[in-house]
Structures are given as C-alpha cells and as structure tokens.
Amino acid sequence: MSGTALIAGVGGIVGNNLARHLVATGWTVQGLARNPPGDIPGVEPIAADLLDPAGLGTALAGRRPSHVFVTTWLRQETEAENIRVNAAMVRNLLDAVRPAGTTQHVALVTGLKHYLGPFEAYGQGTLPATPFREEQGRLDVENFYYAQEDEVFAAAERDGFGWSVHRPHTIIGYALGNAMNMGVTLATYATLCRETGRPFRFPGSAVQWNGLTDMTDARLLARHLAWAATTPAARNEAFNVVDGDVFRWSWMWSRIAAWFGVEPAPFDGEPNPLEVQMAGAAALWAEIAARHGLIEPDLNRLASAWHTDADLGRPIEVVTDMSKSRRLGFLDYQATDEAFFDLFERLRAARVIP
C-alpha cells in the first residue's frame, strides 16, 4: 500500500531517510521544511515554517496528503519552552492539513526520553524498569514528547484519522545539520583523532561502557513508519523502534576505532565529554576540510557533541523491547555495527569525511 505522504522535517535524519524509502516504494512524497533539501529525487519540496500558521496554511493549500509524518522538533533553552514551541508546531501542521480532509494517518516520531525524561532531568528520579516497554506510562514530569502526543491525539479524535507514535533509541543515519546525530558526530571526532594523533577516548560513563544498550538505524525506522502507517493492526498504537541487537560500548568503541584506523584509548572509568574534547576544533576541521576537499567546513553543522554526551553519559543501562512490533508483524533487523559502517561509507563517498 502507498499513498501521498507529507513529511514534516524532510531535511532531518529521520525525514531524509523516510523520504527516500517512501519514494523507492511508490509513494508520492511532499517534503516540508523551512529550507527543504533539493537532493532527494522524487520529493516535492515545500518551504514553510511550522511556527507560522498563516504561511504554513498557504504553503499547504490545495495539497491532499493521505499520511502525515512528523519527524522534526526545535530545541529550546528550557523544557517549558520545548513544550510550548514543539506542541505548537504539531498543532499548526495538523490544523493546516485539516481543510483538505484527506488525512488517514499521522505518525509522530519521539524517542526514549518518553521513559528517561527531558534533558533538564535526563535519567534522574524514578525511571521505569528496563527493557523499556510501551505499556509503561508517562513519567510524572513535564516532557515535550507528551505535549506533542496530546496534540496528535486531540486532532485524531476531532478529525477521525489514525495515528502511531514511534520511539527510537539513538538514531544512526545520514543527515547534515541535525541536532541529534551520534553517527556523524563520532565520524568527525574519529577523523580529528586520526588527523592529529589524539587518543580516541570514549566520552561517556562507566555504566554505558560496561552495560548493554541498543540503537536505531534510520533506514529501519523509515520502514517501521511506513509499516505502521499502512497496517490496520498498528493503528492508534505507540511503538519502540530499535535495530534488534544489543551491544556494549566496550565492544562497539573498538569496532568504530578499527574502521577509522585509530587506536582506542583504554577507558579509565571517567567521562571525557566530547564537548570538552572537541572544543576549539572548528578551525582544525576547516583546515582538514580544505585539505581533503570536503563539502562541509563548518564542524558545528556536522557534530552534535552535547547530544552524544547526553546519550553516552547516562547513569543507567538502557535497553528497549520490540515485542509489540514483532507480535504485529514487523520483523526487520539491522546489525548496529554495520549500520555505523554503512553510514561512514556514505559520509566518505559524499566527501563529508576524508
């Protein structure tokens, strides 16, 4: 089954990979962003700001999407502002597509902060037991993911469309200028280490180094989004979405080091945040980019050290249960080390890294 998809956030790590998957499987795809990319074949770009209701309504006038995918958010200084801004973005989008009356399904991508709490209280307080399961309720804290969900639920009840909520773990995938992009961040960090001879040090906590974890390939997430949007049994359900394997960073770190040809430094048990390790590296990256003919000389458009530090610095083990999707028929699997390697190969081919 296919349809007409409207992807909000088409330039991001989720939206970009989703657009490519939907086009490849026969969908008509409209890609919305403030500055939509023009390099995704088969996608009709729509330039609009989700915080500008009037402009958004004009941009979407006459368009008749059957499926809406919300894959974007804007980071703010406080969780209260995250709630205000990101809830408004969802609300404005669903208000803008309402006049057409064609929406059958809305998919919202959030993440494991549903269980871990917002950045202001990340991994603190009383958390659900792992592995995280969808039936575990909301935490008793303010969280913009909950506000986004509530906007979708209210619009679905009013307008009669189905919905799905997708909660990936840390996402591995191709996108530039993305706020949450561990794969590209680690690729730039490893490149800096190799070019300068610096030690390739794990930036996170002993719990993450020694404990079990999992991740989400953006290509698998794209397939999951399309599956849930077109599978009756998945209507009005929330889903965890991970690759299907588990690993320890003590193993994965050496795998990444080997791909880049650097020697992993022994872990000393203490965090070495990337925000500290990569501080002041912008000029060096610009020099590396010039020397190797790379397409992006601005390190700040590639690396999101703060988010990688947050994920790798967690004080608790994080493992995610996928049983709900398996029971309903989604059986895809992706080896996470190969997801990293596939991304690194693509970054090299696109001259993002040398």
Tab-separated table of C-alpha atoms in Angstrom:
chain	number	residue	atom	x	y	z
A	1	MET	CA	0.000	0.000	0.000
A	2	SER	CA	1.179	3.522	-0.757
A	3	GLY	CA	-0.296	6.999	-0.720
A	4	THR	CA	0.613	10.670	-0.623
A	5	ALA	CA	2.962	11.401	2.239
A	6	LEU	CA	3.643	14.791	3.769
A	7	ILE	CA	6.890	14.648	5.761
A	8	ALA	CA	7.466	17.498	8.204
A	9	GLY	CA	11.207	17.731	8.784
A	10	VAL	CA	12.298	16.174	5.496
A	11	GLY	CA	15.843	17.504	5.874
A	12	GLY	CA	16.488	15.724	9.170
A	13	ILE	CA	17.949	12.346	9.929
A	14	VAL	CA	14.507	10.684	10.113
A	15	GLY	CA	12.717	12.651	7.402
A	16	ASN	CA	15.525	12.297	4.877
A	17	ASN	CA	15.701	8.522	5.196
A	18	LEU	CA	11.911	8.193	5.309
A	19	ALA	CA	11.504	10.229	2.123
A	20	ARG	CA	13.985	8.057	0.240
A	21	HIS	CA	12.264	4.872	1.404
A	22	LEU	CA	8.775	6.062	0.506
A	23	VAL	CA	9.823	7.249	-2.951
A	24	ALA	CA	11.534	3.907	-3.576
A	25	THR	CA	8.352	2.035	-2.642
A	26	GLY	CA	5.975	4.004	-4.844
A	27	TRP	CA	4.666	6.793	-2.647
A	28	THR	CA	4.047	10.374	-3.723
A	29	VAL	CA	6.153	12.388	-1.292
A	30	GLN	CA	5.943	16.040	-0.254
A	31	GLY	CA	8.837	17.204	1.906
A	32	LEU	CA	8.245	20.136	4.226
A	33	ALA	CA	10.972	22.124	5.971
A	34	ARG	CA	11.987	25.730	6.412
A	35	ASN	CA	14.741	25.044	3.872
A	36	PRO	CA	13.856	21.710	2.257
A	37	PRO	CA	16.726	19.847	0.599
A	38	GLY	CA	16.646	19.561	-3.151
A	39	ASP	CA	18.769	16.436	-3.395
A	40	ILE	CA	16.150	13.756	-2.683
A	41	PRO	CA	14.908	12.517	-6.066
A	42	GLY	CA	11.155	12.240	-6.349
A	43	VAL	CA	10.345	14.507	-3.401
A	44	GLU	CA	8.348	17.696	-3.928
A	45	PRO	CA	9.934	20.304	-1.625
A	46	ILE	CA	7.661	22.606	0.380
A	47	ALA	CA	9.247	25.561	2.156
A	48	ALA	CA	7.300	26.526	5.254
A	49	ASP	CA	7.785	27.293	8.943
A	50	LEU	CA	5.713	25.190	11.358
A	51	LEU	CA	5.641	28.143	13.742
A	52	ASP	CA	3.986	30.390	11.125
A	53	PRO	CA	0.369	29.201	10.876
A	54	ALA	CA	-0.600	31.617	8.107
A	55	GLY	CA	2.398	30.844	5.935
A	56	LEU	CA	2.011	27.134	6.596
A	57	GLY	CA	-1.635	27.240	5.559
A	58	THR	CA	-0.715	28.992	2.330
A	59	ALA	CA	2.081	26.519	1.565
A	60	LEU	CA	-0.211	23.521	2.086
A	61	ALA	CA	-3.316	24.946	0.405
A	62	GLY	CA	-4.637	22.534	-2.183
A	63	ARG	CA	-2.417	19.654	-1.071
A	64	ARG	CA	-4.138	16.409	-0.187
A	65	PRO	CA	-1.879	14.157	1.864
A	66	SER	CA	-3.178	10.771	2.911
A	67	HIS	CA	-0.413	10.293	5.503
A	68	VAL	CA	1.414	12.886	7.607
A	69	PHE	CA	4.759	12.100	9.219
A	70	VAL	CA	6.010	14.437	11.969
A	71	THR	CA	9.766	13.939	12.208
A	72	THR	CA	11.001	17.298	13.472
A	73	TRP	CA	11.440	19.332	16.639
A	74	LEU	CA	13.185	22.522	17.767
A	75	ARG	CA	15.427	22.533	20.839
A	76	GLN	CA	14.746	25.356	23.311
A	77	GLU	CA	16.505	26.595	26.436
A	78	THR	CA	14.011	25.079	28.901
A	79	GLU	CA	11.557	22.192	28.862
A	80	ALA	CA	8.696	24.649	29.304
A	81	GLU	CA	9.771	26.329	26.073
A	82	ASN	CA	10.276	22.945	24.399
A	83	ILE	CA	6.674	22.129	25.273
A	84	ARG	CA	5.290	25.450	24.068
A	85	VAL	CA	7.189	25.520	20.780
A	86	ASN	CA	7.066	21.863	19.768
A	87	ALA	CA	3.409	21.369	20.669
A	88	ALA	CA	2.569	24.446	18.592
A	89	MET	CA	4.465	23.010	15.608
A	90	VAL	CA	2.408	19.813	15.671
A	91	ARG	CA	-0.835	21.694	16.247
A	92	ASN	CA	-0.171	24.157	13.417
A	93	LEU	CA	0.666	21.358	10.976
A	94	LEU	CA	-2.464	19.354	11.737
A	95	ASP	CA	-4.586	22.498	11.541
A	96	ALA	CA	-3.081	23.260	8.128
A	97	VAL	CA	-3.922	19.849	6.612
A	98	ARG	CA	-7.430	19.733	8.107
A	99	PRO	CA	-9.219	21.689	5.316
A	100	ALA	CA	-8.305	19.056	2.721
A	101	GLY	CA	-9.977	16.343	4.800
A	102	THR	CA	-7.767	13.654	3.249
A	103	THR	CA	-5.531	12.656	6.155
A	104	GLN	CA	-5.902	8.989	7.043
A	105	HIS	CA	-2.926	8.574	9.378
A	106	VAL	CA	-0.496	10.740	11.346
A	107	ALA	CA	2.819	9.285	12.547
A	108	LEU	CA	4.790	11.089	15.254
A	109	VAL	CA	8.455	10.334	15.943
A	110	THR	CA	9.559	10.962	19.536
A	111	GLY	CA	12.103	8.788	21.376
A	112	LEU	CA	13.234	7.152	24.577
A	113	LYS	CA	13.064	10.407	26.520
A	114	HIS	CA	9.467	9.236	26.878
A	115	TYR	CA	10.916	6.866	29.517
A	116	LEU	CA	14.077	8.741	30.503
A	117	GLY	CA	12.680	12.233	30.978
A	118	PRO	CA	13.608	15.546	29.309
A	119	PHE	CA	17.118	16.937	29.005
A	120	GLU	CA	16.653	19.027	32.167
A	121	ALA	CA	16.093	15.851	34.228
A	122	TYR	CA	17.658	13.235	31.961
A	123	GLY	CA	17.900	9.802	33.585
A	124	GLN	CA	17.090	11.199	37.017
A	125	GLY	CA	14.453	10.288	39.565
A	126	THR	CA	12.370	7.122	39.440
A	127	LEU	CA	12.509	5.559	35.976
A	128	PRO	CA	10.684	2.555	34.525
A	129	ALA	CA	12.445	-0.790	34.606
A	130	THR	CA	14.398	-1.855	31.542
A	131	PRO	CA	13.907	-3.093	28.947
A	132	PHE	CA	11.523	-0.217	28.256
A	133	ARG	CA	8.074	-1.379	27.148
A	134	GLU	CA	5.344	0.694	25.544
A	135	GLU	CA	2.801	-0.040	28.276
A	136	GLN	CA	4.981	1.742	30.829
A	137	GLY	CA	3.224	5.034	31.494
A	138	ARG	CA	4.422	8.598	31.337
A	139	LEU	CA	6.811	9.926	33.949
A	140	ASP	CA	5.468	12.492	36.382
A	141	VAL	CA	7.490	15.281	34.771
A	142	GLU	CA	6.912	17.873	32.084
A	143	ASN	CA	8.046	16.481	28.731
A	144	PHE	CA	7.549	17.951	25.262
A	145	TYR	CA	7.101	14.456	23.807
A	146	TYR	CA	3.927	14.121	25.869
A	147	ALA	CA	2.710	17.509	24.651
A	148	GLN	CA	3.326	16.503	21.028
A	149	GLU	CA	1.428	13.249	21.570
A	150	ASP	CA	-1.502	15.101	23.106
A	151	GLU	CA	-1.774	17.358	20.053
A	152	VAL	CA	-1.896	14.308	17.763
A	153	PHE	CA	-4.425	12.515	19.975
A	154	ALA	CA	-6.723	15.546	20.136
A	155	ALA	CA	-6.622	16.123	16.376
A	156	ALA	CA	-7.193	12.414	15.688
A	157	GLU	CA	-10.281	12.366	17.893
A	158	ARG	CA	-11.608	15.504	16.233
A	159	ASP	CA	-10.790	14.644	12.608
A	160	GLY	CA	-11.058	10.851	12.602
A	161	PHE	CA	-7.621	9.801	11.373
A	162	GLY	CA	-5.469	7.033	12.829
A	163	TRP	CA	-2.130	7.639	14.496
A	164	SER	CA	1.096	5.949	15.502
A	165	VAL	CA	3.867	7.076	17.836
A	166	HIS	CA	7.419	5.855	17.217
A	167	ARG	CA	10.054	5.843	19.964
A	168	PRO	CA	13.509	5.136	18.543
A	169	HIS	CA	16.671	4.930	20.593
A	170	THR	CA	19.692	6.945	19.411
A	171	ILE	CA	19.392	7.111	15.609
A	172	ILE	CA	22.173	6.241	13.164
A	173	GLY	CA	21.699	7.716	9.716
A	174	TYR	CA	22.726	10.220	7.094
A	175	ALA	CA	21.797	13.854	7.635
A	176	LEU	CA	23.807	17.039	7.929
A	177	GLY	CA	22.995	19.947	10.226
A	178	ASN	CA	20.975	17.700	12.537
A	179	ALA	CA	20.646	18.352	16.267
A	180	MET	CA	20.851	14.696	17.294
A	181	ASN	CA	23.318	12.802	15.157
A	182	MET	CA	25.702	10.499	17.001
A	183	GLY	CA	26.970	8.725	13.892
A	184	VAL	CA	28.184	11.867	12.128
A	185	THR	CA	29.474	13.268	15.422
A	186	LEU	CA	31.588	10.180	16.090
A	187	ALA	CA	32.809	10.209	12.480
A	188	THR	CA	34.090	13.776	12.811
A	189	TYR	CA	35.630	13.007	16.203
A	190	ALA	CA	37.440	9.918	14.904
A	191	THR	CA	38.664	11.904	11.911
A	192	LEU	CA	40.049	14.617	14.182
A	193	CYS	CA	41.796	11.970	16.284
A	194	ARG	CA	43.302	10.274	13.255
A	195	GLU	CA	44.449	13.529	11.649
A	196	THR	CA	46.074	14.829	14.843
A	197	GLY	CA	47.175	11.660	16.591
A	198	ARG	CA	44.937	12.405	19.575
A	199	PRO	CA	43.703	9.415	21.581
A	200	PHE	CA	40.275	8.100	20.609
A	201	ARG	CA	38.682	8.277	24.048
A	202	PHE	CA	35.216	7.059	24.948
A	203	PRO	CA	33.368	10.159	26.176
A	204	GLY	CA	30.690	8.519	28.319
A	205	SER	CA	30.018	6.858	31.642
A	206	ALA	CA	31.212	3.544	33.049
A	207	VAL	CA	27.594	2.336	33.017
A	208	GLN	CA	27.365	2.890	29.265
A	209	TRP	CA	30.817	1.418	28.653
A	210	ASN	CA	30.046	-1.790	30.532
A	211	GLY	CA	26.255	-2.093	30.235
A	212	LEU	CA	24.007	-3.320	27.463
A	213	THR	CA	22.373	-0.891	25.055
A	214	ASP	CA	20.790	-0.696	21.605
A	215	MET	CA	20.313	1.843	18.814
A	216	THR	CA	18.098	2.574	15.796
A	217	ASP	CA	19.148	2.668	12.147
A	218	ALA	CA	17.253	5.474	10.378
A	219	ARG	CA	16.560	3.147	7.439
A	220	LEU	CA	14.873	0.605	9.719
A	221	LEU	CA	12.897	3.421	11.366
A	222	ALA	CA	11.728	4.540	7.914
A	223	ARG	CA	10.446	1.043	7.166
A	224	HIS	CA	8.745	0.911	10.557
A	225	LEU	CA	6.999	4.243	9.948
A	226	ALA	CA	5.672	3.061	6.593
A	227	TRP	CA	4.606	-0.279	8.074
A	228	ALA	CA	2.667	1.264	10.958
A	229	ALA	CA	1.022	3.818	8.680
A	230	THR	CA	-0.384	1.091	6.430
A	231	THR	CA	-1.039	-1.799	8.811
A	232	PRO	CA	-4.526	-1.856	10.371
A	233	ALA	CA	-3.312	-3.706	13.474
A	234	ALA	CA	-0.831	-0.904	14.175
A	235	ARG	CA	-3.459	1.849	14.122
A	236	ASN	CA	-3.556	4.018	17.251
A	237	GLU	CA	-0.520	2.383	18.851
A	238	ALA	CA	2.829	3.551	20.231
A	239	PHE	CA	5.944	1.579	19.367
A	240	ASN	CA	9.545	1.292	20.438
A	241	VAL	CA	11.828	1.033	17.391
A	242	VAL	CA	15.357	-0.399	17.663
A	243	ASP	CA	17.634	-2.489	15.466
A	244	GLY	CA	17.032	-5.780	17.258
A	245	ASP	CA	20.534	-6.416	18.597
A	246	VAL	CA	22.217	-5.356	21.842
A	247	PHE	CA	25.857	-4.487	22.485
A	248	ARG	CA	28.257	-2.940	24.975
A	249	TRP	CA	30.163	0.211	24.101
A	250	SER	CA	33.332	-1.513	25.315
A	251	TRP	CA	32.912	-3.674	22.173
A	252	MET	CA	31.453	-1.091	19.772
A	253	TRP	CA	34.129	1.547	20.504
A	254	SER	CA	36.896	-0.711	19.270
A	255	ARG	CA	34.842	-1.582	16.179
A	256	ILE	CA	34.459	2.105	15.280
A	257	ALA	CA	38.135	2.760	16.016
A	258	ALA	CA	39.182	-0.052	13.676
A	259	TRP	CA	37.054	1.325	10.836
A	260	PHE	CA	38.833	4.683	11.079
A	261	GLY	CA	42.260	3.177	11.642
A	262	VAL	CA	42.769	4.705	15.076
A	263	GLU	CA	43.786	3.059	18.329
A	264	PRO	CA	41.067	3.179	21.012
A	265	ALA	CA	42.350	4.609	24.281
A	266	PRO	CA	41.825	2.451	27.380
A	267	PHE	CA	38.722	3.553	29.281
A	268	ASP	CA	39.732	4.954	32.667
A	269	GLY	CA	36.238	4.835	34.165
A	270	GLU	CA	35.665	8.590	33.996
A	271	PRO	CA	33.627	10.524	31.401
A	272	ASN	CA	35.593	12.558	28.856
A	273	PRO	CA	32.798	14.593	27.225
A	274	LEU	CA	33.080	15.356	23.539
A	275	GLU	CA	32.050	18.933	24.217
A	276	VAL	CA	35.376	19.251	26.029
A	277	GLN	CA	37.424	17.053	23.707
A	278	MET	CA	36.160	18.819	20.572
A	279	ALA	CA	36.138	22.350	21.993
A	280	GLY	CA	38.097	24.682	19.748
A	281	ALA	CA	38.291	22.143	16.921
A	282	ALA	CA	36.323	24.219	14.389
A	283	ALA	CA	39.396	25.808	12.828
A	284	LEU	CA	41.157	22.459	12.633
A	285	TRP	CA	38.150	20.885	10.937
A	286	ALA	CA	38.017	23.732	8.419
A	287	GLU	CA	41.688	23.071	7.612
A	288	ILE	CA	41.045	19.318	7.234
A	289	ALA	CA	38.052	20.056	5.000
A	290	ALA	CA	40.125	22.340	2.785
A	291	ARG	CA	42.981	19.849	2.549
A	292	HIS	CA	40.733	16.919	1.621
A	293	GLY	CA	38.138	18.808	-0.437
A	294	LEU	CA	35.255	18.082	1.942
A	295	ILE	CA	31.808	19.539	1.319
A	296	GLU	CA	31.214	20.957	4.816
A	297	PRO	CA	33.944	23.016	6.503
A	298	ASP	CA	31.708	24.036	9.437
A	299	LEU	CA	32.130	21.480	12.231
A	300	ASN	CA	29.085	22.874	14.024
A	301	ARG	CA	26.872	21.743	11.130
A	302	LEU	CA	28.131	18.188	11.473
A	303	ALA	CA	28.758	17.407	15.123
A	304	SER	CA	26.222	17.492	17.960
A	305	ALA	CA	28.612	16.768	20.826
A	306	TRP	CA	26.113	17.797	23.505
A	307	HIS	CA	23.592	15.148	22.432
A	308	THR	CA	26.158	12.378	22.047
A	309	ASP	CA	27.469	13.252	25.525
A	310	ALA	CA	23.922	13.034	26.912
A	311	ASP	CA	23.361	9.588	25.398
A	312	LEU	CA	26.758	8.122	26.276
A	313	GLY	CA	26.830	9.699	29.715
A	314	ARG	CA	23.644	8.128	31.054
A	315	PRO	CA	23.910	6.737	34.584
A	316	ILE	CA	21.611	3.786	33.808
A	317	GLU	CA	21.559	0.865	31.394
A	318	VAL	CA	19.084	1.426	28.569
A	319	VAL	CA	17.639	-1.496	26.608
A	320	THR	CA	14.448	-1.342	24.545
A	321	ASP	CA	11.799	-4.012	23.998
A	322	MET	CA	10.442	-4.538	20.468
A	323	SER	CA	7.997	-7.358	21.220
A	324	LYS	CA	4.922	-5.307	20.379
A	325	SER	CA	6.033	-4.683	16.804
A	326	ARG	CA	7.161	-8.294	16.406
A	327	ARG	CA	3.772	-9.605	17.520
A	328	LEU	CA	2.030	-7.395	14.965
A	329	GLY	CA	4.283	-8.452	12.097
A	330	PHE	CA	7.254	-6.066	11.838
A	331	LEU	CA	10.271	-8.380	11.843
A	332	ASP	CA	13.064	-6.235	10.352
A	333	TYR	CA	16.541	-6.433	11.908
A	334	GLN	CA	19.723	-4.405	11.492
A	335	ALA	CA	23.165	-5.127	12.965
A	336	THR	CA	24.164	-1.874	14.669
A	337	ASP	CA	27.886	-2.040	13.926
A	338	GLU	CA	27.057	-2.475	10.243
A	339	ALA	CA	24.684	0.494	10.485
A	340	PHE	CA	27.613	2.617	11.662
A	341	PHE	CA	29.866	1.283	8.906
A	342	ASP	CA	27.245	1.890	6.213
A	343	LEU	CA	26.890	5.481	7.422
A	344	PHE	CA	30.657	6.047	7.490
A	345	GLU	CA	30.964	4.705	3.940
A	346	ARG	CA	28.238	7.065	2.766
A	347	LEU	CA	29.844	10.029	4.536
A	348	ARG	CA	33.127	9.231	2.844
A	349	ALA	CA	31.513	8.797	-0.570
A	350	ALA	CA	29.743	12.152	-0.168
A	351	ARG	CA	33.042	13.798	0.896
A	352	VAL	CA	31.723	14.693	4.338
A	353	ILE	CA	34.709	12.945	5.908
A	354	PRO	CA	38.067	12.128	4.270
